[in-house]
PDB file of C-alpha atoms in Angstrom:
ATOM      1  CA  MET F 240     212.876 198.178 143.240  1.00 95.00           C
ATOM      2  CA  LYS F 241     214.042 200.864 140.828  1.00 97.00           C
ATOM      3  CA  VAL F 242     217.623 202.061 141.241  1.00 96.00           C
ATOM      4  CA  VAL F 243     219.150 204.843 139.167  1.00 97.00           C
ATOM      5  CA  VAL F 244     222.949 204.664 138.871  1.00 96.00           C
ATOM      6  CA  VAL F 245     224.563 207.984 138.008  1.00 97.00           C
ATOM      7  CA  GLY F 246     227.738 207.140 136.133  1.00 96.00           C
ATOM      8  CA  GLY F 247     226.149 203.779 135.406  1.00 94.00           C
ATOM      9  CA  THR F 248     228.157 203.096 132.254  1.00 95.00           C
ATOM     10  CA  GLY F 249     231.606 203.543 133.852  1.00 90.00           C
ATOM     11  CA  LEU F 250     234.060 201.267 135.690  1.00 83.00           C
ATOM     12  CA  ILE F 251     232.044 201.063 138.906  1.00 85.00           C
ATOM     13  CA  GLY F 252     228.599 201.909 137.599  1.00 90.00           C
ATOM     14  CA  SER F 253     228.450 199.119 135.053  1.00 90.00           C
ATOM     15  CA  GLN F 254     229.331 196.653 137.809  1.00 87.00           C
ATOM     16  CA  VAL F 255     226.533 198.028 139.981  1.00 89.00           C
ATOM     17  CA  ILE F 256     223.957 197.784 137.203  1.00 92.00           C
ATOM     18  CA  ALA F 257     224.582 194.131 136.257  1.00 89.00           C
ATOM     19  CA  PRO F 258     224.029 192.442 139.655  1.00 89.00           C
ATOM     20  CA  LEU F 259     220.997 194.611 140.383  1.00 91.00           C
ATOM     21  CA  ARG F 260     219.394 193.421 137.166  1.00 93.00           C
ATOM     22  CA  ASP F 261     220.384 189.843 137.953  1.00 90.00           C
ATOM     23  CA  ARG F 262     218.419 190.144 141.203  1.00 90.00           C
ATOM     24  CA  GLY F 263     215.349 191.339 139.336  1.00 94.00           C
ATOM     25  CA  HIS F 264     215.611 195.050 140.125  1.00 94.00           C
ATOM     26  CA  GLU F 265     215.071 197.798 137.586  1.00 97.00           C
ATOM     27  CA  ALA F 266     218.543 199.352 137.280  1.00 96.00           C
ATOM     28  CA  VAL F 267     218.757 202.478 135.131  1.00 97.00           C
ATOM     29  CA  PRO F 268     222.125 203.973 134.100  1.00 97.00           C
ATOM     30  CA  ALA F 269     222.258 207.766 133.964  1.00 98.00           C
ATOM     31  CA  ALA F 270     225.287 209.038 132.056  1.00 97.00           C
ATOM     32  CA  PRO F 271     226.142 211.283 129.092  1.00 96.00           C
ATOM     33  CA  SER F 272     225.875 208.269 126.788  1.00 96.00           C
ATOM     34  CA  THR F 273     222.268 207.748 127.951  1.00 97.00           C
ATOM     35  CA  GLY F 274     221.359 211.407 127.466  1.00 97.00           C
ATOM     36  CA  VAL F 275     221.928 212.620 131.048  1.00 98.00           C
ATOM     37  CA  ASP F 276     224.200 215.580 131.820  1.00 98.00           C
ATOM     38  CA  THR F 277     224.421 216.109 135.568  1.00 97.00           C
ATOM     39  CA  LEU F 278     226.311 219.393 135.156  1.00 96.00           C
ATOM     40  CA  THR F 279     223.624 221.116 133.107  1.00 96.00           C
ATOM     41  CA  GLY F 280     220.719 219.027 134.354  1.00 97.00           C
ATOM     42  CA  GLU F 281     219.817 218.018 130.799  1.00 97.00           C
ATOM     43  CA  GLY F 282     217.950 214.703 130.748  1.00 98.00           C
ATOM     44  CA  LEU F 283     218.113 214.414 134.541  1.00 97.00           C
ATOM     45  CA  ALA F 284     214.425 214.794 135.374  1.00 97.00           C
ATOM     46  CA  GLU F 285     213.185 211.538 133.841  1.00 97.00           C
ATOM     47  CA  PRO F 286     215.429 208.755 135.290  1.00 97.00           C
ATOM     48  CA  PRO F 287     214.562 209.354 138.999  1.00 98.00           C
ATOM     49  CA  GLN F 288     210.811 209.165 138.349  1.00 98.00           C
ATOM     50  CA  GLY F 289     209.523 206.195 140.324  1.00 97.00           C
ATOM     51  CA  ALA F 290     212.992 205.371 141.671  1.00 98.00           C
ATOM     52  CA  ASP F 291     213.544 204.177 145.225  1.00 97.00           C
ATOM     53  CA  VAL F 292     217.291 204.812 145.331  1.00 96.00           C
ATOM     54  CA  VAL F 293     219.827 206.851 143.355  1.00 97.00           C
ATOM     55  CA  VAL F 294     223.454 205.692 143.512  1.00 96.00           C
ATOM     56  CA  ASP F 295     226.039 208.258 142.369  1.00 97.00           C
ATOM     57  CA  VAL F 296     229.342 206.712 141.283  1.00 94.00           C
ATOM     58  CA  SER F 297     230.180 209.354 138.678  1.00 95.00           C
ATOM     59  CA  ASN F 298     233.652 210.856 138.513  1.00 93.00           C
ATOM     60  CA  SER F 299     235.063 214.170 137.419  1.00 94.00           C
ATOM     61  CA  PRO F 300     236.692 214.106 133.970  1.00 92.00           C
ATOM     62  CA  SER F 301     239.510 216.209 135.475  1.00 91.00           C
ATOM     63  CA  PHE F 302     241.623 215.659 138.595  1.00 84.00           C
ATOM     64  CA  ASP F 303     242.515 219.362 138.753  1.00 90.00           C
ATOM     65  CA  ALA F 304     241.090 221.177 141.764  1.00 94.00           C
ATOM     66  CA  GLU F 305     238.757 223.752 140.208  1.00 97.00           C
ATOM     67  CA  PRO F 306     237.065 221.632 137.530  1.00 97.00           C
ATOM     68  CA  ALA F 307     236.739 218.706 139.967  1.00 96.00           C
ATOM     69  CA  LEU F 308     235.137 220.966 142.582  1.00 98.00           C
ATOM     70  CA  ASP F 309     232.718 222.346 140.008  1.00 98.00           C
ATOM     71  CA  PHE F 310     231.826 218.871 138.741  1.00 98.00           C
ATOM     72  CA  PHE F 311     231.231 217.210 142.091  1.00 98.00           C
ATOM     73  CA  THR F 312     229.291 220.034 143.756  1.00 98.00           C
ATOM     74  CA  ARG F 313     227.171 221.059 140.783  1.00 98.00           C
ATOM     75  CA  SER F 314     226.412 217.462 139.840  1.00 98.00           C
ATOM     76  CA  ALA F 315     225.490 216.524 143.403  1.00 98.00           C
ATOM     77  CA  ARG F 316     223.125 219.466 143.756  1.00 98.00           C
ATOM     78  CA  ASN F 317     221.481 218.838 140.394  1.00 98.00           C
ATOM     79  CA  VAL F 318     221.046 215.117 141.077  1.00 98.00           C
ATOM     80  CA  ILE F 319     219.593 215.702 144.536  1.00 98.00           C
ATOM     81  CA  ALA F 320     217.230 218.383 143.213  1.00 98.00           C
ATOM     82  CA  ALA F 321     215.931 215.877 140.659  1.00 98.00           C
ATOM     83  CA  GLU F 322     215.579 213.245 143.398  1.00 98.00           C
ATOM     84  CA  LYS F 323     213.523 215.583 145.575  1.00 98.00           C
ATOM     85  CA  GLU F 324     211.263 216.464 142.664  1.00 97.00           C
ATOM     86  CA  ALA F 325     210.726 212.768 141.935  1.00 98.00           C
ATOM     87  CA  GLY F 326     210.283 211.714 145.578  1.00 97.00           C
ATOM     88  CA  VAL F 327     213.352 209.439 145.715  1.00 97.00           C
ATOM     89  CA  ARG F 328     213.734 207.926 149.182  1.00 96.00           C
ATOM     90  CA  HIS F 329     217.499 207.397 149.418  1.00 96.00           C
ATOM     91  CA  HIS F 330     220.737 208.664 147.882  1.00 97.00           C
ATOM     92  CA  VAL F 331     224.101 206.864 147.943  1.00 95.00           C
ATOM     93  CA  THR F 332     227.417 208.459 146.956  1.00 94.00           C
ATOM     94  CA  LEU F 333     230.765 206.735 146.430  1.00 92.00           C
ATOM     95  CA  SER F 334     233.710 208.515 148.058  1.00 92.00           C
ATOM     96  CA  ILE F 335     237.268 207.788 149.234  1.00 86.00           C
ATOM     97  CA  VAL F 336     238.693 206.530 152.528  1.00 86.00           C
ATOM     98  CA  GLY F 337     240.612 209.339 154.249  1.00 87.00           C
ATOM     99  CA  VAL F 338     239.339 211.948 151.813  1.00 90.00           C
ATOM    100  CA  ASP F 339     239.063 214.531 154.586  1.00 92.00           C
ATOM    101  CA  GLN F 340     242.624 213.877 155.803  1.00 89.00           C
ATOM    102  CA  VAL F 341     244.467 215.390 152.804  1.00 83.00           C
ATOM    103  CA  PRO F 342     243.789 219.138 152.888  1.00 85.00           C
ATOM    104  CA  ASP F 343     246.436 220.035 150.298  1.00 86.00           C
ATOM    105  CA  TYR F 344     245.026 217.964 147.422  1.00 86.00           C
ATOM    106  CA  GLY F 345     242.358 219.711 145.389  1.00 92.00           C
ATOM    107  CA  TYR F 346     240.646 216.598 144.043  1.00 90.00           C
ATOM    108  CA  TYR F 347     240.105 215.307 147.580  1.00 91.00           C
ATOM    109  CA  LEU F 348     238.775 218.699 148.685  1.00 96.00           C
ATOM    110  CA  ALA F 349     236.310 218.466 145.809  1.00 97.00           C
ATOM    111  CA  LYS F 350     235.135 215.055 147.045  1.00 96.00           C
ATOM    112  CA  VAL F 351     234.737 216.471 150.569  1.00 97.00           C
ATOM    113  CA  ALA F 352     232.603 219.253 149.098  1.00 98.00           C
ATOM    114  CA  GLN F 353     230.528 216.647 147.264  1.00 98.00           C
ATOM    115  CA  GLU F 354     229.928 214.796 150.536  1.00 97.00           C
ATOM    116  CA  GLN F 355     228.819 218.047 152.171  1.00 98.00           C
ATOM    117  CA  ALA F 356     226.445 218.806 149.303  1.00 98.00           C
ATOM    118  CA  VAL F 357     224.904 215.369 149.833  1.00 97.00           C
ATOM    119  CA  ARG F 358     224.511 215.969 153.576  1.00 97.00           C
ATOM    120  CA  ASP F 359     222.896 219.337 152.929  1.00 97.00           C
ATOM    121  CA  GLY F 360     220.656 218.077 150.127  1.00 97.00           C
ATOM    122  CA  GLY F 361     217.632 217.050 152.151  1.00 96.00           C
ATOM    123  CA  VAL F 362     217.393 213.463 150.867  1.00 97.00           C
ATOM    124  CA  PRO F 363     218.264 210.561 153.243  1.00 96.00           C
ATOM    125  CA  TYR F 364     221.738 209.459 152.215  1.00 95.00           C
ATOM    126  CA  GLY F 365     224.607 207.036 152.591  1.00 94.00           C
ATOM    127  CA  ILE F 366     228.252 207.798 151.798  1.00 94.00           C
ATOM    128  CA  VAL F 367     230.401 204.760 150.999  1.00 90.00           C
ATOM    129  CA  ARG F 368     234.132 205.441 151.286  1.00 88.00           C
ATOM    130  CA  ALA F 369     236.423 202.983 149.501  1.00 82.00           C
ATOM    131  CA  THR F 370     240.178 202.645 149.162  1.00 75.00           C
ATOM    132  CA  ARG F 371     241.900 202.870 145.775  1.00 67.00           C
ATOM    133  CA  PHE F 372     241.165 200.280 143.114  1.00 55.00           C
ATOM    134  CA  PHE F 373     243.499 197.557 141.878  1.00 48.00           C
ATOM    135  CA  GLU F 374     242.610 198.736 138.370  1.00 53.00           C
ATOM    136  CA  PHE F 375     244.391 202.036 139.068  1.00 55.00           C
ATOM    137  CA  ILE F 376     247.758 200.486 139.956  1.00 59.00           C
ATOM    138  CA  ALA F 377     249.021 200.256 136.378  1.00 59.00           C
ATOM    139  CA  PRO F 378     248.215 203.848 135.330  1.00 57.00           C
ATOM    140  CA  VAL F 379     249.494 205.199 138.655  1.00 57.00           C
ATOM    141  CA  THR F 380     252.752 203.310 138.148  1.00 59.00           C
ATOM    142  CA  GLY F 381     253.084 205.002 134.781  1.00 59.00           C
ATOM    143  CA  MET F 382     252.561 208.421 136.381  1.00 57.00           C
ATOM    144  CA  ALA F 383     255.320 207.714 138.923  1.00 59.00           C
ATOM    145  CA  THR F 384     257.848 206.375 136.382  1.00 66.00           C
ATOM    146  CA  GLU F 385     260.942 208.307 135.338  1.00 68.00           C
ATOM    147  CA  GLY F 386     263.021 206.352 132.837  1.00 72.00           C
ATOM    148  CA  SER F 387     263.385 202.865 134.281  1.00 68.00           C
ATOM    149  CA  GLU F 388     262.753 203.962 137.863  1.00 72.00           C
ATOM    150  CA  VAL F 389     259.400 204.124 139.643  1.00 62.00           C
ATOM    151  CA  ARG F 390     259.449 206.552 142.585  1.00 60.00           C
ATOM    152  CA  LEU F 391     256.845 205.845 145.254  1.00 58.00           C
ATOM    153  CA  PRO F 392     256.068 206.789 148.864  1.00 55.00           C
ATOM    154  CA  SER F 393     256.668 204.185 151.557  1.00 54.00           C
ATOM    155  CA  LEU F 394     252.990 203.870 152.411  1.00 53.00           C
ATOM    156  CA  PRO F 395     251.163 200.503 152.647  1.00 56.00           C
ATOM    157  CA  PRO F 396     248.088 200.785 150.397  1.00 57.00           C
ATOM    158  CA  ARG F 397     245.039 198.560 150.866  1.00 60.00           C
ATOM    159  CA  PRO F 398     243.627 198.353 147.338  1.00 56.00           C
ATOM    160  CA  MET F 399     240.256 196.909 146.402  1.00 57.00           C
ATOM    161  CA  ALA F 400     238.884 195.439 143.216  1.00 52.00           C
ATOM    162  CA  SER F 401     236.291 197.736 141.693  1.00 49.00           C
ATOM    163  CA  ALA F 402     233.848 194.802 141.629  1.00 57.00           C
ATOM    164  CA  ASP F 403     234.080 194.551 145.428  1.00 57.00           C
ATOM    165  CA  VAL F 404     233.347 198.255 145.773  1.00 52.00           C
ATOM    166  CA  ALA F 405     230.347 197.860 143.485  1.00 49.00           C
ATOM    167  CA  GLY F 406     229.182 194.943 145.618  1.00 54.00           C
ATOM    168  CA  HIS F 407     229.104 197.172 148.707  1.00 50.00           C
ATOM    169  CA  ARG F 408     227.057 199.882 147.041  1.00 45.00           C
ATOM    170  CA  GLY F 409     223.870 198.777 148.792  1.00 40.00           C
ATOM    171  CA  GLN F 410     225.140 198.988 152.355  1.00 40.00           C
ATOM    172  CA  HIS F 411     224.333 202.715 152.565  1.00 41.00           C
ATOM    173  CA  ASN F 412     226.805 203.641 155.281  1.00 34.00           C
ATOM    174  CA  ARG F 413     229.827 205.858 155.810  1.00 38.00           C
ATOM    175  CA  ARG F 414     232.180 203.132 157.032  1.00 43.00           C
ATOM    176  CA  GLY F 415     235.297 202.893 154.920  1.00 43.00           C
ATOM    177  CA  GLN F 416     235.649 199.905 152.641  1.00 43.00           C
ATOM    178  CA  SER F 417     239.268 198.749 152.569  1.00 41.00           C
ATOM    179  CA  GLY F 418     240.900 196.049 150.540  1.00 42.00           C
ATOM    180  CA  ALA F 419     243.502 193.364 150.930  1.00 43.00           C
ATOM    181  CA  GLU F 420     246.192 193.344 153.607  1.00 44.00           C
ATOM    182  CA  GLY F 421     248.409 196.378 153.187  1.00 44.00           C
ATOM    183  CA  GLN F 422     251.623 195.874 151.291  1.00 45.00           C
ATOM    184  CA  GLY F 423     254.401 198.270 150.410  1.00 45.00           C
ATOM    185  CA  GLN F 424     253.951 200.541 147.419  1.00 44.00           C
ATOM    186  CA  GLY F 425     257.169 199.262 145.894  1.00 43.00           C
ATOM    187  CA  ARG F 426     256.123 195.611 146.147  1.00 49.00           C
ATOM    188  CA  CYS F 427     252.650 196.344 144.816  1.00 47.00           C
ATOM    189  CA  ARG F 428     253.904 198.257 141.763  1.00 43.00           C
ATOM    190  CA  ALA F 429     256.764 195.814 141.170  1.00 45.00           C
ATOM    191  CA  GLN F 430     254.231 193.007 140.925  1.00 45.00           C
ATOM    192  CA  CYS F 431     252.305 195.068 138.425  1.00 45.00           C
ATOM    193  CA  LEU F 432     255.404 195.648 136.296  1.00 44.00           C
ATOM    194  CA  ALA F 433     256.247 191.960 136.379  1.00 46.00           C
ATOM    195  CA  ALA F 434     252.739 191.001 135.319  1.00 42.00           C
ATOM    196  CA  ASP F 435     253.042 193.310 132.314  1.00 48.00           C
ATOM    197  CA  GLY F 436     256.446 191.871 131.392  1.00 48.00           C
ATOM    198  CA  GLU F 437     258.164 195.221 131.939  1.00 50.00           C
ATOM    199  CA  ARG F 438     261.503 195.952 133.548  1.00 48.00           C
ATOM    200  CA  GLY F 439     261.905 198.655 136.108  1.00 48.00           C
ATOM    201  CA  HIS F 440     263.262 199.446 139.560  1.00 48.00           C
ATOM    202  CA  CYS F 441     260.795 200.514 142.263  1.00 47.00           C
ATOM    203  CA  THR F 442     262.097 202.795 144.989  1.00 46.00           C
ATOM    204  CA  THR F 443     260.185 204.148 147.986  1.00 46.00           C
ATOM    205  CA  SER F 444     260.796 207.041 150.342  1.00 45.00           C
ATOM    206  CA  CYS F 445     258.936 208.880 153.072  1.00 44.00           C
ATOM    207  CA  GLY F 446     259.000 211.992 150.915  1.00 47.00           C
ATOM    208  CA  GLY F 447     257.698 210.329 147.771  1.00 45.00           C
ATOM    209  CA  LYS F 448     254.404 211.373 146.216  1.00 45.00           C
ATOM    210  CA  SER F 449     251.575 208.958 145.645  1.00 47.00           C
ATOM    211  CA  PHE F 450     248.941 209.431 142.982  1.00 43.00           C
ATOM    212  CA  ASP F 451     246.832 211.056 145.697  1.00 43.00           C
ATOM    213  CA  HIS F 452     249.083 214.122 145.531  1.00 41.00           C
ATOM    214  CA  PRO F 453     250.336 216.249 142.639  1.00 38.00           C
ATOM    215  CA  ARG F 454     253.872 215.368 141.691  1.00 35.00           C
TER     216      ARG F 454
END
């Protein structure tokens, strides 16, 4: 089976490519570094030729609302147009658990628009929604740090390892993929600080902002 992975050289994509190849499938990464620009459509016609499935795990280079919306919707439409031209039988997109429950965050609205573009595209599809990745805890902690204090909301996240998300890429469904048992934001980030040998005080509050919202 031939599978094209859009964003196949990134955090998730590279972990989708490797096991597919280990199982004997033809896994083709489609990314700027391989000559594919999903925004302009440059280089996009060739990879889907003869493909059975296209998996889109690409991400916007910006978390700001307007550029993210442009990236996700234009890319989705261009990818699906190339799939239809090539006769691809199935499309899979990676999304976020609860993405349609945060109407005041532009990046999430952009992902919702991407999902809608996939539904409207005319190619049979699956949308896999995952919770945040463990790999994002450290950078998010940095974003929430002021001096020696880390300010976080009192929400219990259920993070996943990116490798686990990649492992679910073939299930082709819209059920959310959630991670380990929820634990407080403060505990989760405090463990991260300790692992890095850093000192800091984690505080949580109902009014705190998570990385899912602009600070």
